[in-house]
N, CA and C of each residue as an Amber inpcrd file, in Angstrom:
protein
   441
  26.1700000   5.3920000 -30.2610000  26.2570000   4.1730000 -30.3200000
  27.3830000   3.3530000 -30.8180000  28.3220000   2.7480000 -30.5580000
  29.0850000   1.9220000 -31.7720000  29.0150000   0.7670000 -32.2820000
  29.1600000   0.7940000 -33.0460000  28.9080000  -0.5040000 -33.9390000
  29.8730000  -1.7220000 -33.0980000  29.4200000  -3.0980000 -33.0250000
  30.2980000  -4.0970000 -32.4530000  31.3740000  -4.7340000 -33.7020000
  32.5310000  -4.8780000 -33.3160000  33.7150000  -5.1390000 -34.3190000
  33.2860000  -6.3920000 -34.6710000  33.2440000  -7.1880000 -34.1270000
  32.7240000  -8.9290000 -33.8910000  31.5590000  -9.2170000 -34.9780000
  30.6610000  -8.0290000 -35.0300000  29.0890000  -8.3390000 -35.7090000
  29.6470000  -8.0850000 -36.9500000  30.2810000  -6.7430000 -37.2600000
  30.8830000  -6.6980000 -38.7590000  31.6300000  -7.7740000 -39.3900000
  32.6940000  -8.3610000 -38.7470000  32.8980000  -9.3540000 -38.8590000
  32.9600000 -10.7210000 -39.4620000  31.5340000 -10.6980000 -38.6630000
  30.1970000 -11.7440000 -38.7960000  29.8560000 -11.5620000 -40.1480000
  29.1100000 -10.4720000 -40.4370000  28.5910000 -10.3440000 -41.3600000
  29.4200000 -10.6450000 -42.5750000  30.8280000  -9.9860000 -42.7430000
  31.9910000 -10.4590000 -43.8880000  31.6880000 -12.0080000 -43.7660000
  32.2160000 -12.5720000 -43.1780000  32.5550000 -14.1620000 -43.4810000
  31.3520000 -14.9640000 -43.9120000  29.7520000 -14.3180000 -43.0510000
  28.6090000 -14.9300000 -43.7840000  28.1670000 -14.5930000 -45.3260000
  28.4710000 -13.1560000 -45.8420000  28.2320000 -13.1090000 -46.7890000
  29.0820000 -13.6790000 -48.0440000  30.5800000 -13.4600000 -47.7740000
  31.4460000 -14.0880000 -48.4520000  31.3280000 -15.8030000 -48.4650000
  31.0560000 -16.5150000 -47.4880000  30.5400000 -17.5840000 -47.6250000
  29.5230000 -17.9330000 -48.3330000  28.1520000 -17.5930000 -48.0080000
  27.1000000 -17.2350000 -49.0930000  27.4610000 -17.0770000 -50.5310000
  28.3500000 -16.2410000 -50.8370000  28.7160000 -16.4720000 -52.5060000
  29.6910000 -17.5410000 -52.5550000  30.3770000 -17.7740000 -52.0170000
  31.2100000 -19.0140000 -52.3680000  30.5580000 -20.2650000 -52.4130000
  29.4570000 -20.4650000 -51.5470000  28.6070000 -21.6490000 -51.7020000
  27.4450000 -21.4510000 -52.9550000  27.2410000 -20.3660000 -53.2790000
  26.5230000 -20.5290000 -54.8510000  27.0700000 -20.9340000 -55.5960000
  28.3610000 -20.0800000 -55.7900000  29.5190000 -20.2320000 -56.5640000
  29.4500000 -21.6420000 -57.1240000  29.9180000 -22.8620000 -55.7960000
  30.0020000 -23.9380000 -55.7730000  29.0120000 -24.7010000 -56.4890000
  27.3640000 -24.3140000 -56.0340000  26.3690000 -24.9850000 -56.3560000
  26.1190000 -24.7110000 -57.7470000  26.3130000 -23.4160000 -58.4260000
  26.4580000 -23.2000000 -59.8340000  27.4300000 -24.2890000 -60.5860000
  28.7190000 -24.0040000 -60.0720000  29.9420000 -25.2210000 -60.6480000
  29.5880000 -26.4880000 -60.5910000  28.8180000 -26.9540000 -59.6730000
  28.1710000 -28.3550000 -59.8020000  27.1790000 -28.5500000 -60.8220000
  26.0850000 -27.6340000 -60.7680000  25.1800000 -27.9500000 -61.7900000
  25.3400000 -27.8820000 -63.3470000  26.4570000 -27.3730000 -63.5600000
  27.2000000 -27.2410000 -65.0650000  28.0110000 -28.4000000 -65.2410000
  28.7660000 -29.2990000 -64.1770000  29.6470000 -30.0870000 -64.2630000
  28.4900000 -31.2340000 -64.4430000  27.3520000 -31.2960000 -63.8430000
  26.3840000 -32.1850000 -63.9770000  25.4270000 -32.1280000 -65.3670000
  25.7850000 -30.9230000 -65.7940000  24.8710000 -30.7390000 -66.9210000
  23.4440000 -30.4480000 -66.4230000  23.2720000 -29.6200000 -65.6030000
  21.4340000 -29.5820000 -65.0750000  21.6980000 -27.9790000 -65.5420000
  21.4850000 -27.5580000 -66.5530000  21.1450000 -26.2650000 -67.1800000
  20.2810000 -25.8690000 -68.0530000  19.2700000 -26.8520000 -68.6570000
  18.2840000 -26.7710000 -69.0400000  17.6830000 -25.7940000 -69.9050000
  17.4500000 -24.9030000 -68.9850000  16.8000000 -23.2390000 -69.0900000
  17.6210000 -22.3140000 -68.5060000  18.1710000 -22.7910000 -67.6120000
  19.3540000 -21.7030000 -66.6090000  18.2860000 -21.3080000 -65.3170000
  16.9310000 -21.7850000 -65.2130000  16.6260000 -20.8550000 -64.3920000
  16.6980000 -21.2600000 -62.8450000  16.5900000 -22.4970000 -63.1810000
  17.5770000 -22.9300000 -61.5770000  18.5680000 -22.5740000 -61.2520000
  19.5820000 -21.8650000 -61.8070000  20.8200000 -21.5470000 -61.7480000
  20.7440000 -19.6170000 -61.2230000  19.3080000 -19.2380000 -62.0360000
  19.3430000 -17.4300000 -61.6970000  18.6540000 -17.9000000 -60.5430000
  17.6370000 -18.6690000 -59.9860000  16.8960000 -18.2900000 -59.0650000
  17.6860000 -18.5730000 -57.5960000  18.7390000 -18.2850000 -57.5220000
  19.4790000 -18.3670000 -55.9620000  19.3340000 -16.9970000 -55.8710000
  18.9350000 -16.7970000 -54.3650000  18.7130000 -15.8000000 -53.6720000
  19.7630000 -15.7630000 -52.4920000  20.1040000 -14.6100000 -51.8740000
  20.8050000 -14.8330000 -50.4670000  20.8430000 -13.7910000 -49.7380000
  20.3880000 -13.7890000 -48.1640000  20.3540000 -12.6710000 -47.5000000
  21.4860000 -12.9870000 -46.1190000  21.6940000 -11.8290000 -45.4890000
  22.3300000 -12.0950000 -44.7290000  21.7880000 -11.0700000 -43.4520000
  21.2890000 -11.1160000 -42.2880000  20.7580000 -10.2840000 -41.4550000
  21.4520000 -10.2090000 -40.1600000  21.7160000  -9.1580000 -39.7900000
  22.5790000  -9.0110000 -38.2800000  21.6730000  -8.4870000 -37.3540000
  21.3220000  -8.8630000 -35.9440000  20.9730000  -8.2040000 -34.9220000
  21.1630000  -7.5510000 -33.9460000  20.8240000  -6.7950000 -33.1960000
  21.1650000  -5.8950000 -32.7190000  21.7600000  -6.8910000 -31.2690000
  21.3840000  -8.0190000 -30.9600000  22.3020000  -9.0560000 -30.2220000
  23.1620000  -9.4490000 -30.4870000  23.8460000  -9.3660000 -31.9570000
  24.8900000  -9.9860000 -32.3790000  24.4280000 -11.2060000 -33.0760000
  23.2550000 -11.5310000 -32.8680000  23.1510000 -13.0770000 -33.9420000
  23.0710000 -12.5880000 -35.4880000  23.4860000 -13.4090000 -36.0140000
  23.1440000 -13.6110000 -37.4990000  22.3420000 -14.7040000 -38.0130000
  21.4950000 -13.9750000 -39.2050000  20.5430000 -15.0940000 -39.7740000
  21.1320000 -15.1650000 -41.4990000  21.4650000 -16.1770000 -41.6780000
  21.5680000 -16.5550000 -43.2030000  20.2750000 -17.2970000 -43.9700000
  19.9560000 -16.3120000 -44.9950000  19.0000000 -17.3100000 -45.7530000
  19.3410000 -17.6300000 -47.4800000  19.1920000 -18.2080000 -47.7130000
  19.9650000 -18.7360000 -49.1960000  18.6830000 -19.8940000 -49.5080000
  17.9510000 -19.4240000 -50.6240000  16.6870000 -20.3020000 -51.2120000
  17.1830000 -19.7960000 -52.5300000  16.4850000 -21.0550000 -53.1440000
  16.6900000 -21.5120000 -54.4520000  15.0270000 -22.2960000 -55.3070000
  15.1410000 -22.4270000 -56.2640000  13.7130000 -22.9480000 -57.1060000
  13.6250000 -24.5110000 -55.9220000  12.2540000 -24.6470000 -55.8200000
  12.1300000 -25.8690000 -55.6000000  12.1900000 -27.1730000 -56.2480000
  12.1360000 -26.9460000 -57.4740000  12.1520000 -28.0750000 -58.2880000
  13.8020000 -28.2550000 -58.1970000  14.6240000 -27.5610000 -57.8810000
  16.1980000 -28.1290000 -57.7490000  16.3180000 -29.2770000 -56.4690000
  15.4780000 -29.2090000 -55.7720000  15.7150000 -30.3080000 -54.6190000
  15.3410000 -31.7240000 -55.3580000  14.1500000 -31.3170000 -56.0320000
  13.9280000 -32.7720000 -57.0930000  14.5570000 -33.4660000 -58.2060000
  15.4810000 -32.4810000 -58.5190000  16.6290000 -32.7400000 -59.4040000
  17.7670000 -33.3490000 -58.8130000  17.8840000 -32.5940000 -57.4930000
  19.0290000 -33.4810000 -56.8930000  18.4140000 -34.6770000 -55.7380000
  17.4180000 -35.2490000 -55.8450000  17.0330000 -36.3200000 -55.1000000
  16.5530000 -37.8720000 -56.6470000  16.4760000 -36.7390000 -57.6840000
  15.9810000 -37.6870000 -58.9640000  14.6250000 -38.4740000 -59.0210000
  13.7950000 -37.4650000 -58.4580000  12.5520000 -38.0900000 -58.5890000
  11.4770000 -36.7020000 -58.9140000  10.3970000 -36.8930000 -59.2070000
   9.3790000 -35.7750000 -59.7650000   9.2420000 -35.2730000 -61.0970000
   9.8800000 -36.2400000 -61.8030000   9.7270000 -36.0510000 -63.4550000
   9.1520000 -37.1010000 -64.4080000   8.0010000 -36.3370000 -65.0940000
   7.2570000 -36.8780000 -66.0440000   5.8260000 -36.4950000 -66.4980000
   4.9110000 -36.5860000 -65.0840000   3.4090000 -36.6420000 -65.0060000
   2.8740000 -35.0740000 -64.0530000   2.2100000 -34.8500000 -64.1190000
   1.2800000 -33.5330000 -63.5930000   0.8930000 -34.4010000 -62.2880000
   0.5630000 -33.7060000 -61.3100000   0.0240000 -34.1150000 -59.7940000
  -1.2540000 -34.4180000 -60.1440000  -1.7650000 -35.3690000 -59.6330000
  -3.1600000 -36.0970000 -59.7630000  -3.6800000 -37.1980000 -60.7310000
  -2.6690000 -37.3290000 -61.6500000  -2.5220000 -38.0820000 -63.0550000
  -2.4910000 -39.4520000 -62.3860000  -3.8670000 -40.5590000 -62.9330000
  -3.5710000 -41.7260000 -62.3170000  -3.9180000 -42.9610000 -63.4960000
  -3.7500000 -43.9090000 -63.1240000  -3.4490000 -45.3870000 -64.3190000
  -4.5730000 -45.1250000 -65.1420000  -5.8480000 -44.5430000 -64.8470000
  -7.3150000 -44.6560000 -65.2170000  -7.2270000 -43.4230000 -66.2290000
  -6.2510000 -42.5970000 -66.3900000  -6.6560000 -41.3530000 -67.3710000
  -6.1030000 -41.3900000 -68.6030000  -6.4560000 -40.6510000 -69.8030000
  -5.9580000 -40.7590000 -71.3060000  -4.3990000 -40.2820000 -70.5490000
  -3.4710000 -40.7280000 -71.9640000  -2.4950000 -40.6320000 -71.8690000
  -1.3770000 -41.3090000 -70.8140000  -1.7930000 -41.9300000 -69.5450000
  -1.0000000 -42.4100000 -68.8800000  -0.0880000 -43.4860000 -69.8350000
  -0.7490000 -44.2510000 -70.4570000   0.2270000 -45.0730000 -71.1400000
   0.8140000 -44.4800000 -72.1660000   0.9880000 -43.5020000 -72.6870000
   1.8690000 -42.5570000 -73.5850000   3.2530000 -42.3980000 -72.7730000
   2.9110000 -42.0790000 -71.3160000   3.9960000 -41.5330000 -70.6770000
   4.7360000 -42.3520000 -69.8950000   3.8290000 -43.7190000 -69.1880000
   4.5700000 -44.6640000 -68.3720000   4.2320000 -46.0290000 -69.1490000
   5.0860000 -47.2270000 -68.4810000   4.7330000 -48.4280000 -68.7610000
   3.8800000 -48.9740000 -68.0230000   3.6240000 -50.2650000 -68.1290000
   2.7290000 -50.4590000 -67.0460000   2.4920000 -51.1520000 -65.4210000
   4.2950000 -50.9620000 -65.7240000   4.6860000 -50.9990000 -64.0220000
   4.8590000 -49.5170000 -63.5660000   4.6520000 -48.6050000 -64.3320000
   4.6750000 -46.9380000 -63.6920000   5.8050000 -46.3130000 -64.1880000
   6.6250000 -47.2630000 -64.6490000   8.2820000 -46.5730000 -64.9400000
   7.8550000 -45.7710000 -66.5560000   8.8680000 -44.5800000 -66.1820000
   8.6630000 -43.6750000 -67.3590000   9.5430000 -44.2580000 -68.5570000
   8.7950000 -43.8510000 -69.9260000   8.7630000 -44.6100000 -70.6930000
  10.4070000 -43.8810000 -71.4440000  10.2750000 -42.6080000 -71.4770000
  11.1600000 -42.0800000 -72.0220000  12.8970000 -41.7000000 -71.1570000
  12.2300000 -41.0090000 -70.0440000  13.1240000 -40.6520000 -68.9330000
  13.5470000 -41.2750000 -67.7360000  14.6570000 -41.8570000 -67.3400000
  14.9410000 -42.4640000 -66.1890000  15.2510000 -41.6260000 -64.9500000
  14.9340000 -42.0060000 -64.2110000  15.2560000 -40.9100000 -63.0570000
  16.5100000 -41.2220000 -62.6170000  17.3300000 -40.5450000 -62.1140000
  18.5610000 -40.8100000 -61.5190000  19.1370000 -39.2750000 -60.5730000
  19.2460000 -39.3070000 -59.5290000  19.8900000 -38.3320000 -59.0370000
  21.3340000 -38.0830000 -59.2950000  21.1470000 -36.5340000 -59.1350000
  22.0660000 -35.5950000 -59.7450000  22.5890000 -34.7770000 -58.7510000
  23.4710000 -35.2120000 -57.8550000  23.9100000 -34.3320000 -56.2290000
  24.2920000 -33.1080000 -56.5660000  23.8150000 -32.4020000 -56.9080000
  24.4590000 -30.5900000 -56.9070000  24.5060000 -30.1550000 -55.5690000
  23.3670000 -30.9140000 -54.7610000  23.1980000 -29.9020000 -53.7180000
  23.4070000 -30.7210000 -52.5000000  23.3900000 -31.8260000 -52.4070000
  23.0600000 -32.5600000 -50.9380000  24.3120000 -32.7700000 -50.3040000
  25.6740000 -33.1890000 -51.0630000  27.0470000 -33.1650000 -50.7060000
  27.6820000 -31.9050000 -50.4410000  27.3420000 -30.7990000 -51.1220000
  28.0040000 -29.6920000 -51.1430000  27.3630000 -28.4620000 -49.9300000
  25.8970000 -28.7890000 -49.6260000  25.4830000 -28.5360000 -48.6840000
  25.9890000 -28.8180000 -47.1060000  26.2050000 -29.8700000 -46.9280000
  26.8870000 -30.4830000 -46.2780000  28.3740000 -30.2740000 -45.7980000
  28.7480000 -30.0630000 -46.8030000  30.4860000 -29.7200000 -46.5540000
  30.6790000 -28.2260000 -46.1110000  29.5630000 -27.5760000 -47.0180000
  30.1410000 -25.9140000 -46.7340000  29.4780000 -25.6090000 -45.3270000
  28.1270000 -26.2560000 -44.9190000  27.8960000 -26.2660000 -43.3990000
  28.6970000 -26.4750000 -42.3390000  29.5240000 -27.2210000 -42.9170000
  30.5690000 -27.7640000 -42.0310000  31.8500000 -26.6560000 -41.9970000
  31.8590000 -26.1850000 -43.0460000  32.6950000 -25.3350000 -43.4730000
  32.2200000 -23.7900000 -42.4920000  31.1120000 -23.5940000 -42.8640000
  31.0160000 -22.2330000 -42.1700000  31.0530000 -22.6140000 -40.3900000
  30.5820000 -23.7330000 -39.9520000  31.0250000 -23.8780000 -38.8840000
  32.3790000 -23.7280000 -38.5340000  33.4480000 -24.7230000 -39.2010000
  34.6370000 -23.9940000 -38.5770000  35.1960000 -22.8460000 -38.8860000
  34.8890000 -21.6800000 -39.7970000  34.7970000 -20.3050000 -39.8550000
  34.4100000 -19.5420000 -38.7230000  33.2580000 -19.9720000 -37.9430000
  32.4940000 -18.9080000 -36.9960000  33.3100000 -19.2770000 -35.6970000
  33.6160000 -20.9610000 -35.6960000  34.5700000 -21.3670000 -34.7020000
  35.8420000 -20.7860000 -34.4460000  36.5280000 -20.2110000 -35.4860000
  38.0930000 -19.8330000 -35.5020000  37.9430000 -18.5420000 -35.0880000
  36.7240000 -17.6870000 -35.7890000  36.7250000 -16.3730000 -35.5520000
  35.7970000 -15.7960000 -34.0960000  34.9010000 -16.7060000 -33.6690000
  34.8000000 -16.4580000 -32.3000000  36.0610000 -17.3130000 -31.1210000
  36.7900000 -17.6970000 -31.5760000  37.5930000 -18.6050000 -30.7280000
  38.9140000 -17.2980000 -30.9020000  39.0060000 -16.4440000 -31.8060000
  39.8410000 -15.2730000 -31.7530000  39.3990000 -14.1510000 -31.2650000
  37.9690000 -14.0590000 -31.1150000  37.6110000 -13.1310000 -30.6610000
  37.7270000 -13.1820000 -29.1660000  37.3690000 -14.4890000 -28.8410000
  37.3850000 -14.7950000 -27.2630000  38.4800000 -14.6600000 -26.2950000
  39.9340000 -14.8120000 -27.3540000  41.0280000 -14.7290000 -26.5100000
  41.6340000 -13.4530000 -26.9380000  41.3660000 -12.5930000 -27.9360000
  41.4800000 -11.1580000 -27.5360000  40.7600000 -10.3490000 -26.3900000
  39.6990000 -10.7730000 -26.3720000  38.4510000  -9.9620000 -25.4400000
  39.1070000 -10.4570000 -24.0710000  39.2930000 -11.4300000 -23.8670000
  39.9660000 -11.8430000 -22.5890000  41.4800000 -11.4710000 -22.1690000
  42.1500000 -11.3410000 -22.8390000  43.7020000 -10.7040000 -22.7480000
  43.7360000  -9.2040000 -22.8650000  42.7410000  -8.8840000 -23.5870000
  42.7500000  -7.2660000 -23.4530000  42.0790000  -6.4870000 -22.4140000
  41.2230000  -7.1200000 -22.1910000  40.2610000  -6.3850000 -20.8360000
  41.0580000  -6.5130000 -19.5040000  41.7060000  -5.6710000 -18.7450000
  41.8960000  -6.2540000 -17.2760000  40.6510000  -6.1390000 -16.4130000
  40.6520000  -7.0250000 -15.6390000  39.7220000  -7.2430000 -14.6850000
  38.4990000  -7.8680000 -15.2750000  37.3290000  -7.5720000 -14.5760000
  36.0440000  -8.4590000 -14.9300000  35.7870000  -8.4410000 -16.5800000
  35.4180000  -9.5630000 -17.3650000  35.4920000  -9.7090000 -18.7630000
  34.0020000 -10.0810000 -18.8050000  32.9570000 -10.0510000 -19.7380000
  31.6000000 -10.0020000 -20.3990000  31.7040000 -10.4760000 -21.8650000
  31.5600000 -11.1960000 -22.4230000  31.4600000 -11.8200000 -23.8160000
  30.0700000 -12.3530000 -23.7020000  29.7330000 -11.7840000 -25.0960000
  28.4490000 -11.8450000 -25.9010000  27.9230000 -12.2540000 -27.0560000
  27.7530000 -13.4080000 -27.1270000  27.7400000 -14.3570000 -28.3920000
  26.3910000 -13.5540000 -29.4170000
């Protein structure tokens, strides 16, 4: 059984893309000073899985609270705390705003992910365009192309 040469190439592109994306995310976090404990930066995990049909599956995971930092929400109180509870006045004003911290979005994820997703689609388009051209020109007669 021979390995599909385009699958190896796809895997290489996907792994490099994931490495670059994680590096850019960490750089964005450092630039925006989102490194209180470093746990969010250390939580990135990546996986690329190739199947026998030539399909790729990319997985990029990180700590959930990183999404809340990006949106500027979720800071201050535990789940289920209401105005009737002790300590509510200590943390929040009468209108519900936090006393110490102001919430503001720090976009380390949303802009970069949309850019990187577009970039991955361009890379795969170039790769499959080159494969399609070489397959169509190299094989005389009938040509079957599987993606």
